[in-house]
GROMACS .gro file of N, CA, C and O in nm:
model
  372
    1UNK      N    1   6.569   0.120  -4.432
    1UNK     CA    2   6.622  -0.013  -4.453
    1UNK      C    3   6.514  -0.096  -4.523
    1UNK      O    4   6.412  -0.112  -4.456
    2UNK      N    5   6.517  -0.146  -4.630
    2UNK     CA    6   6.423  -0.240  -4.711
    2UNK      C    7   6.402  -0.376  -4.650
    2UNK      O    8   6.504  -0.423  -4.598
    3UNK      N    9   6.287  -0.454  -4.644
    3UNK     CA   10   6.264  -0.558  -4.561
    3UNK      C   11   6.349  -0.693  -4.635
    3UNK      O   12   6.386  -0.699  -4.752
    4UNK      N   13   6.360  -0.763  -4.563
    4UNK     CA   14   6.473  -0.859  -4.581
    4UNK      C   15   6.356  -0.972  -4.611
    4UNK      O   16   6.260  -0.998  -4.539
    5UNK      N   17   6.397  -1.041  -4.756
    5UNK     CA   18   6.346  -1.084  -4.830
    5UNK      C   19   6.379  -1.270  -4.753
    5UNK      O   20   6.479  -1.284  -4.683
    6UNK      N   21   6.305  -1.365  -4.774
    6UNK     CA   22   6.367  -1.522  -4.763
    6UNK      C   23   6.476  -1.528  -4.865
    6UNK      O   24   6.556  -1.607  -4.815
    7UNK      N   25   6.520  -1.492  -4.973
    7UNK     CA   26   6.627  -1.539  -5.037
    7UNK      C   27   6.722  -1.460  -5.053
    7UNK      O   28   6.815  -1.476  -5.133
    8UNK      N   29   6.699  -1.331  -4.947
    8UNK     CA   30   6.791  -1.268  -4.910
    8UNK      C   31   6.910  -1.359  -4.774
    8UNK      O   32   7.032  -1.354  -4.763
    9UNK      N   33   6.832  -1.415  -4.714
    9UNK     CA   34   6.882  -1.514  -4.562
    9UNK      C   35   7.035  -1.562  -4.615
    9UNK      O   36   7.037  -1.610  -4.728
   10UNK      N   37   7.177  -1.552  -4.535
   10UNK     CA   38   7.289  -1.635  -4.494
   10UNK      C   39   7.266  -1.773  -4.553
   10UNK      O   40   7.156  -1.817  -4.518
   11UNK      N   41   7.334  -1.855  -4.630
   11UNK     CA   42   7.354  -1.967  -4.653
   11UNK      C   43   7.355  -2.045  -4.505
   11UNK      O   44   7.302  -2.155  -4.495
   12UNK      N   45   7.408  -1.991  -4.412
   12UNK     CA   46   7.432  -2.089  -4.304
   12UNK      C   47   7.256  -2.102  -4.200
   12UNK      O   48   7.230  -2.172  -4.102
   13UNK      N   49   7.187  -2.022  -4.261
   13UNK     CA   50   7.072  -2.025  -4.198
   13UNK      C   51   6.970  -2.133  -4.282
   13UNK      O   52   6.896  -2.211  -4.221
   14UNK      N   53   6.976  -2.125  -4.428
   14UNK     CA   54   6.917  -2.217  -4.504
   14UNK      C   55   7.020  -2.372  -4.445
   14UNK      O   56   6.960  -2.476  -4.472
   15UNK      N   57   7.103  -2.386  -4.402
   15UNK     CA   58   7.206  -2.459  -4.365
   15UNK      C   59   7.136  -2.509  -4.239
   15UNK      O   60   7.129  -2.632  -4.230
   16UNK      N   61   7.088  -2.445  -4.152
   16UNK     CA   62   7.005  -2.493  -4.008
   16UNK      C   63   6.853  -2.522  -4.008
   16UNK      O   64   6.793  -2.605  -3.939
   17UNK      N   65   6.785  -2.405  -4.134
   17UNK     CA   66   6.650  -2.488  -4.137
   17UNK      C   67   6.638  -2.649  -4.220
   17UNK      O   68   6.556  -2.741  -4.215
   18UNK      N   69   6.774  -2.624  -4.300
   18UNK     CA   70   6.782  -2.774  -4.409
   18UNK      C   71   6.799  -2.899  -4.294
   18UNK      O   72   6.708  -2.982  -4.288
   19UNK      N   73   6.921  -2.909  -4.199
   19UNK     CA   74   6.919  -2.955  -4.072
   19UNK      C   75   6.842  -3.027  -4.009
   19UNK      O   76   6.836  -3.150  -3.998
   20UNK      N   77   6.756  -2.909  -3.949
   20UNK     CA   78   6.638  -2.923  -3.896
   20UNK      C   79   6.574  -3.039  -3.975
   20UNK      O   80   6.598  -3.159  -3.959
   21UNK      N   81   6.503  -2.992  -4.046
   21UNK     CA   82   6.435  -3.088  -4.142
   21UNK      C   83   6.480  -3.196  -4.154
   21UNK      O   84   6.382  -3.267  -4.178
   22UNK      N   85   6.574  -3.261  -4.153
   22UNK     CA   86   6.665  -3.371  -4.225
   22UNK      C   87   6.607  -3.472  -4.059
   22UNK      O   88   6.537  -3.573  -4.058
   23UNK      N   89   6.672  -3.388  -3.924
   23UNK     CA   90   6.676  -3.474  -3.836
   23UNK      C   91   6.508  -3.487  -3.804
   23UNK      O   92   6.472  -3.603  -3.784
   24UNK      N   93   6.437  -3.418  -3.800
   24UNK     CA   94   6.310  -3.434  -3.770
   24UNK      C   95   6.261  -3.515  -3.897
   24UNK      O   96   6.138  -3.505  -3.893
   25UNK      N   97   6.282  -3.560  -3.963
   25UNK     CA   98   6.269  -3.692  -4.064
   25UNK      C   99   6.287  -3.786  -4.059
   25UNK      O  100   6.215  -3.885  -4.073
   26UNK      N  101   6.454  -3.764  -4.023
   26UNK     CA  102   6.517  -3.918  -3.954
   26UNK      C  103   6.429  -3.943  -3.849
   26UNK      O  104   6.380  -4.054  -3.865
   27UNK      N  105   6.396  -3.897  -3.766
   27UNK     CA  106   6.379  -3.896  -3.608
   27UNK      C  107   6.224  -3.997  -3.592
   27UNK      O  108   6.185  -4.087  -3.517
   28UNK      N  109   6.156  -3.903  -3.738
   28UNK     CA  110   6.047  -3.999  -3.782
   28UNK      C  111   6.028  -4.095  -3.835
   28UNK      O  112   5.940  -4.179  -3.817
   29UNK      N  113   6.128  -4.090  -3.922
   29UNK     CA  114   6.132  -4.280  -3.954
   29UNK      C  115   6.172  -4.375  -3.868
   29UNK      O  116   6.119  -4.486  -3.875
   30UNK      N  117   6.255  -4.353  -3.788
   30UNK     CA  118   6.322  -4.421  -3.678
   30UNK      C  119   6.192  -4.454  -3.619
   30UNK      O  120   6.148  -4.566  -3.646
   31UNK      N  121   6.114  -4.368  -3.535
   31UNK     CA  122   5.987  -4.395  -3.500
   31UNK      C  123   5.923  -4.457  -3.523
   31UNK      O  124   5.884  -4.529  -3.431
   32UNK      N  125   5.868  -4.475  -3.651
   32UNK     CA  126   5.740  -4.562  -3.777
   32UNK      C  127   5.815  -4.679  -3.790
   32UNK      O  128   5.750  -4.782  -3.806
   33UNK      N  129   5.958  -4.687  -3.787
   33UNK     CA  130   6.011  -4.817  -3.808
   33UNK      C  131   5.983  -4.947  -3.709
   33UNK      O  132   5.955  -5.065  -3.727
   34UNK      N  133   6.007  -4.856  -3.585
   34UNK     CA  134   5.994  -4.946  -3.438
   34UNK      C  135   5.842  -4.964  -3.415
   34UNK      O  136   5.796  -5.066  -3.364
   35UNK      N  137   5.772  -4.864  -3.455
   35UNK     CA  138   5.615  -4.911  -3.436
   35UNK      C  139   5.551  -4.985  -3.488
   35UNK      O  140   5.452  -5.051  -3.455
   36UNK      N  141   5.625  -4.974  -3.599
   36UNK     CA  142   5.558  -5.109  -3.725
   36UNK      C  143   5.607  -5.230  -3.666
   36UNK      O  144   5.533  -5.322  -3.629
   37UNK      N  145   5.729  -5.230  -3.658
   37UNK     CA  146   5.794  -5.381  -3.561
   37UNK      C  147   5.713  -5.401  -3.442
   37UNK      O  148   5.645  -5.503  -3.456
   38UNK      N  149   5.694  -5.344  -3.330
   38UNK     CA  150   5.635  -5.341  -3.250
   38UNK      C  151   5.487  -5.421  -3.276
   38UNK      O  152   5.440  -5.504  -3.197
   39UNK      N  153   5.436  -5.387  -3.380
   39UNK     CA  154   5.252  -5.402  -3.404
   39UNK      C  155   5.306  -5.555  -3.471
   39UNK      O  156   5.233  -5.650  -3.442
   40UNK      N  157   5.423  -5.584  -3.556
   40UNK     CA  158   5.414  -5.724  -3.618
   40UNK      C  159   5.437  -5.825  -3.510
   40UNK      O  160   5.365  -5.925  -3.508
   41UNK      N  161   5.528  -5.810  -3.421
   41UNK     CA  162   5.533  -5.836  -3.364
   41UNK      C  163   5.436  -5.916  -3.232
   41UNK      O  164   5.462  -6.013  -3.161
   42UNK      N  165   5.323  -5.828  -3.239
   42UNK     CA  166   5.188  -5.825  -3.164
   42UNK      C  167   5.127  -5.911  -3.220
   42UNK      O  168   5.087  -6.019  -3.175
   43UNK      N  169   5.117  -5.868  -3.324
   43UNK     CA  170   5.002  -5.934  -3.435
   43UNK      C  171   5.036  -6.123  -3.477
   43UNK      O  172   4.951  -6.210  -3.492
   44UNK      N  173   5.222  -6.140  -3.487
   44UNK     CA  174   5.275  -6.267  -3.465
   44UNK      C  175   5.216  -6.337  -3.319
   44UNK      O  176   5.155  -6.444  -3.322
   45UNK      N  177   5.236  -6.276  -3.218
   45UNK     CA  178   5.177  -6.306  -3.095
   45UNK      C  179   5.059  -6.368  -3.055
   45UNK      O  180   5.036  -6.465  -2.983
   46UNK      N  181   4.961  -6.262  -3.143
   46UNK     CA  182   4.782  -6.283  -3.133
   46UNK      C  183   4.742  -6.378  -3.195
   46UNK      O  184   4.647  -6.445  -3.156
   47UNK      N  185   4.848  -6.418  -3.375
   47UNK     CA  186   4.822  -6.520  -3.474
   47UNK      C  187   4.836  -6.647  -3.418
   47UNK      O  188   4.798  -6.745  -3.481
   48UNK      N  189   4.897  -6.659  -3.285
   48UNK     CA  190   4.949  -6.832  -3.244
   48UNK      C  191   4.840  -6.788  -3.104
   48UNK      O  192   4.747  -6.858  -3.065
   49UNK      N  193   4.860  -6.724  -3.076
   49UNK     CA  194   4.734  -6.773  -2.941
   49UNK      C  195   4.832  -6.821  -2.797
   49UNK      O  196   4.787  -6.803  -2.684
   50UNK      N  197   4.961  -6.879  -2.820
   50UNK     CA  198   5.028  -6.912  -2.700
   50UNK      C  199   5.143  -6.911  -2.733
   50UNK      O  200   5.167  -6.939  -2.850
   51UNK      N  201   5.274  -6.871  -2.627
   51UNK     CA  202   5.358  -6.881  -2.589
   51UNK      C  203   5.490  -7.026  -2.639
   51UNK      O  204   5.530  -7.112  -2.560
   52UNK      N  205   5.512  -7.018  -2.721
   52UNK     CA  206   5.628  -7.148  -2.806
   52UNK      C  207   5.795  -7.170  -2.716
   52UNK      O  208   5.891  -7.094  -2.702
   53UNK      N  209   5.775  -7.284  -2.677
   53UNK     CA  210   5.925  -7.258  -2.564
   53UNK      C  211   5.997  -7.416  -2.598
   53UNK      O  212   5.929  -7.491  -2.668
   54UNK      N  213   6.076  -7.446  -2.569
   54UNK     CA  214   6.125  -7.588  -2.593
   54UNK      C  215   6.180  -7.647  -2.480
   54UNK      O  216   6.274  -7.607  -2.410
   55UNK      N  217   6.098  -7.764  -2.469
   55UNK     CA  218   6.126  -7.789  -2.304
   55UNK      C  219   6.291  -7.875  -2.336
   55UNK      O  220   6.327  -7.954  -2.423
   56UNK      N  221   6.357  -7.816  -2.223
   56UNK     CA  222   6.530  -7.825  -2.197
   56UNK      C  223   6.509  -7.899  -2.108
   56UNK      O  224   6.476  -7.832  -2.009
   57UNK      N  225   6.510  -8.025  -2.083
   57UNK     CA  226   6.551  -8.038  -1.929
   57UNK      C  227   6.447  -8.157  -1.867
   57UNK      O  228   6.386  -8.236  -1.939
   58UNK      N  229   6.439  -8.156  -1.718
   58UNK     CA  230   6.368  -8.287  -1.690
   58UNK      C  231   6.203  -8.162  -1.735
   58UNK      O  232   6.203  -8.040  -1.755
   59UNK      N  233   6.057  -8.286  -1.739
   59UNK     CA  234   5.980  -8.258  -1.732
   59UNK      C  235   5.868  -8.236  -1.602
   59UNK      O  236   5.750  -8.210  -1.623
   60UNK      N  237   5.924  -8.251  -1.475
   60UNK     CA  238   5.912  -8.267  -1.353
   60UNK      C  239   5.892  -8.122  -1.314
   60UNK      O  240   5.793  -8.076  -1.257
   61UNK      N  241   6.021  -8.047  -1.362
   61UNK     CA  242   6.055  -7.896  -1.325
   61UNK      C  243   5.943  -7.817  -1.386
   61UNK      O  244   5.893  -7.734  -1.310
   62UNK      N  245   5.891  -7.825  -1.508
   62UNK     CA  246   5.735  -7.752  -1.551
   62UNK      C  247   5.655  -7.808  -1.516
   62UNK      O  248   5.555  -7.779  -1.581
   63UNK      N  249   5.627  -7.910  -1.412
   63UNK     CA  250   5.492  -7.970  -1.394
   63UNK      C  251   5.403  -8.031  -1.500
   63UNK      O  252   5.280  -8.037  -1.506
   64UNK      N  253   5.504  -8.080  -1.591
   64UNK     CA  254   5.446  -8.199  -1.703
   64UNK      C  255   5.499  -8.261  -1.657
   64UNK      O  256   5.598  -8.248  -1.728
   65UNK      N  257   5.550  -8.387  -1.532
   65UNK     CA  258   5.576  -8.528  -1.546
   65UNK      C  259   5.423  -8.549  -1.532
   65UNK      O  260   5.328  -8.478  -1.498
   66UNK      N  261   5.445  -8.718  -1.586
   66UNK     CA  262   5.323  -8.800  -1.604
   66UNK      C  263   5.213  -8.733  -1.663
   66UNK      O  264   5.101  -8.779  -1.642
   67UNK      N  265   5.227  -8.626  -1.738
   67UNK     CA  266   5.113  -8.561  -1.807
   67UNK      C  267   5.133  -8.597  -1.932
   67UNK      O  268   5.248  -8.631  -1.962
   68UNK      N  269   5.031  -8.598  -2.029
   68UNK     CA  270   5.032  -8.644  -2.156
   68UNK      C  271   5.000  -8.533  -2.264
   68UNK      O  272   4.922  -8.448  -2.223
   69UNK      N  273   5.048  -8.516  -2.404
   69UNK     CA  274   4.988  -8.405  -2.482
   69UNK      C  275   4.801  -8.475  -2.538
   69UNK      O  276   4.762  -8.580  -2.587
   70UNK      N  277   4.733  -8.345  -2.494
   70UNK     CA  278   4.585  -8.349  -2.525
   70UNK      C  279   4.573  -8.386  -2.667
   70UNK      O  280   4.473  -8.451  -2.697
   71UNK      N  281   4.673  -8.350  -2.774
   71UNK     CA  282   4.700  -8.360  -2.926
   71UNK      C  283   4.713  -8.481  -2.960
   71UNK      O  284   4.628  -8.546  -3.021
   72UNK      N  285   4.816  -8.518  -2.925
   72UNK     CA  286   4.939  -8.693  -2.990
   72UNK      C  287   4.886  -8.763  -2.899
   72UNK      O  288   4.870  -8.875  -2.948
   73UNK      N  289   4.838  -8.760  -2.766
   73UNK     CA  290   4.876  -8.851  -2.661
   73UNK      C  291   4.988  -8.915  -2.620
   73UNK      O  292   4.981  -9.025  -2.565
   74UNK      N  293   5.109  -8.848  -2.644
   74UNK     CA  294   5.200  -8.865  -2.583
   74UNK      C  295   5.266  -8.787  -2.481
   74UNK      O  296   5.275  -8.666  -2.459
   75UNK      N  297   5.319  -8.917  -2.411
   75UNK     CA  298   5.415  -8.803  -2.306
   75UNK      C  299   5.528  -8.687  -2.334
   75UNK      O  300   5.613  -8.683  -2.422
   76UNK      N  301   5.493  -8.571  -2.202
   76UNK     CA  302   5.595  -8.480  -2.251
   76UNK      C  303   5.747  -8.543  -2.243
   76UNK      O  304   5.768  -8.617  -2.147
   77UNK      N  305   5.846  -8.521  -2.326
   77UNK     CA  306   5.966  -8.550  -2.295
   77UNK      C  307   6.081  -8.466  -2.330
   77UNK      O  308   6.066  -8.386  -2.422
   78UNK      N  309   6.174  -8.470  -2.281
   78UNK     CA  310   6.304  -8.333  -2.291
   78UNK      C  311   6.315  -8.313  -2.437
   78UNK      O  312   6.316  -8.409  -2.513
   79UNK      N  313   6.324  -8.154  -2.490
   79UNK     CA  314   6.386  -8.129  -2.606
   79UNK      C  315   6.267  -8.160  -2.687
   79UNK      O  316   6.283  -8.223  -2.792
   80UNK      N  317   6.117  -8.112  -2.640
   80UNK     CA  318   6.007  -8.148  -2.734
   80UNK      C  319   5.966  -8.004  -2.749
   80UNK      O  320   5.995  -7.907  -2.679
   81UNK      N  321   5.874  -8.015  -2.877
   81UNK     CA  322   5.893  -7.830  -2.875
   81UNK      C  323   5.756  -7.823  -2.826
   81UNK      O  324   5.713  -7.937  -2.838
   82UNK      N  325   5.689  -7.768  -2.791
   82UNK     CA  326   5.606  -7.695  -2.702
   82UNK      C  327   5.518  -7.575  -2.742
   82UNK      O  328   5.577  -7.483  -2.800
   83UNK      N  329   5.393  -7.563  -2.720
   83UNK     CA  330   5.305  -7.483  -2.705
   83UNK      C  331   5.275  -7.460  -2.558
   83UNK      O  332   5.254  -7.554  -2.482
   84UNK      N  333   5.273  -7.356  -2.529
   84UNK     CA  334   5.214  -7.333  -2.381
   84UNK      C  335   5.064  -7.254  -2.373
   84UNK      O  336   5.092  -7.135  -2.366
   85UNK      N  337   4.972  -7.264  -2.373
   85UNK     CA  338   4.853  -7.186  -2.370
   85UNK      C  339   4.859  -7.074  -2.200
   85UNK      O  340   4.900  -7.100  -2.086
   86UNK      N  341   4.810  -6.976  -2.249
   86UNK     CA  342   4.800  -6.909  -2.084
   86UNK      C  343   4.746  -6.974  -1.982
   86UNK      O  344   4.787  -6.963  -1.867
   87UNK      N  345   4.636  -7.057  -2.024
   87UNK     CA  346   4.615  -7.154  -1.905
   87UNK      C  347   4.681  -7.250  -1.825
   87UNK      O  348   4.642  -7.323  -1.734
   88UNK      N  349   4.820  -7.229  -1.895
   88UNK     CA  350   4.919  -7.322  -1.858
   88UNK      C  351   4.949  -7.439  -1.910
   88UNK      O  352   5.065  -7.477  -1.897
   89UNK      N  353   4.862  -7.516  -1.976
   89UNK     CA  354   4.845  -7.651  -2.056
   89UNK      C  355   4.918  -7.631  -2.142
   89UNK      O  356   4.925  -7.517  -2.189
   90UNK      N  357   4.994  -7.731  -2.189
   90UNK     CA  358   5.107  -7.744  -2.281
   90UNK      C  359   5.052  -7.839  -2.341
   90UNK      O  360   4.995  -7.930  -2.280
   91UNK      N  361   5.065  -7.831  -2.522
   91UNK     CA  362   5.080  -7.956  -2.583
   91UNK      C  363   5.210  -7.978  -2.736
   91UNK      O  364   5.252  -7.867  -2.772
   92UNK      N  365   5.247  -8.051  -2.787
   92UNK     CA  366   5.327  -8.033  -2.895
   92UNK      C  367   5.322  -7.980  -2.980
   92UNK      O  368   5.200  -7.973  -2.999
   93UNK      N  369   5.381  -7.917  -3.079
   93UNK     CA  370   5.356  -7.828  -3.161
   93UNK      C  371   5.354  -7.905  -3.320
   93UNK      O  372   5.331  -7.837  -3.421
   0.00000   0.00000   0.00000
């Protein structure tokens, strides 16, 4: 029996290694896609330094009544947009 050559192989086998290949491609971009998002994501994060939230509501409930922004010197008041630092200190944005 003469040895069986690669371009001797079933169409349906070039059919499963082609397959193969295709999804282990996809599978990798899918991957690189979310990691890249993931890292901009981070990197948006690290570029501001704090946490951006918009205060809804009384200012009592976050423990800004009678506190003032370190920035404007003004008081916090509902529907102001907000910086929050991890230290907790809030000032306007």
């Amino acid at each position: 029996m003469p040895p069986i050559s690669f371009q001797d192989l079933p169409l349906n086998i070039y059919m499963v290694i082609f397959g193969t290949g295709i999804f282990v491609f996809m599978l990798s971009l899918i991957f690189c896609c979310y990691f890249i998002s993931k890292l901009r994501n981070q990197a948006q994060s690290e570029r501001y330094g704090y946490k951006e939230v918009v205060l809804k509501g009384d200012a009592k409930k976050l423990q800004l009544y009678g506190q003032t922004c370190a920035v404007c010197l003004e008081d916090f008041k509902g529907k102001d947009d907000l910086g929050v630092l991890s230290c907790q200190h809030a000032f306007h944005r």
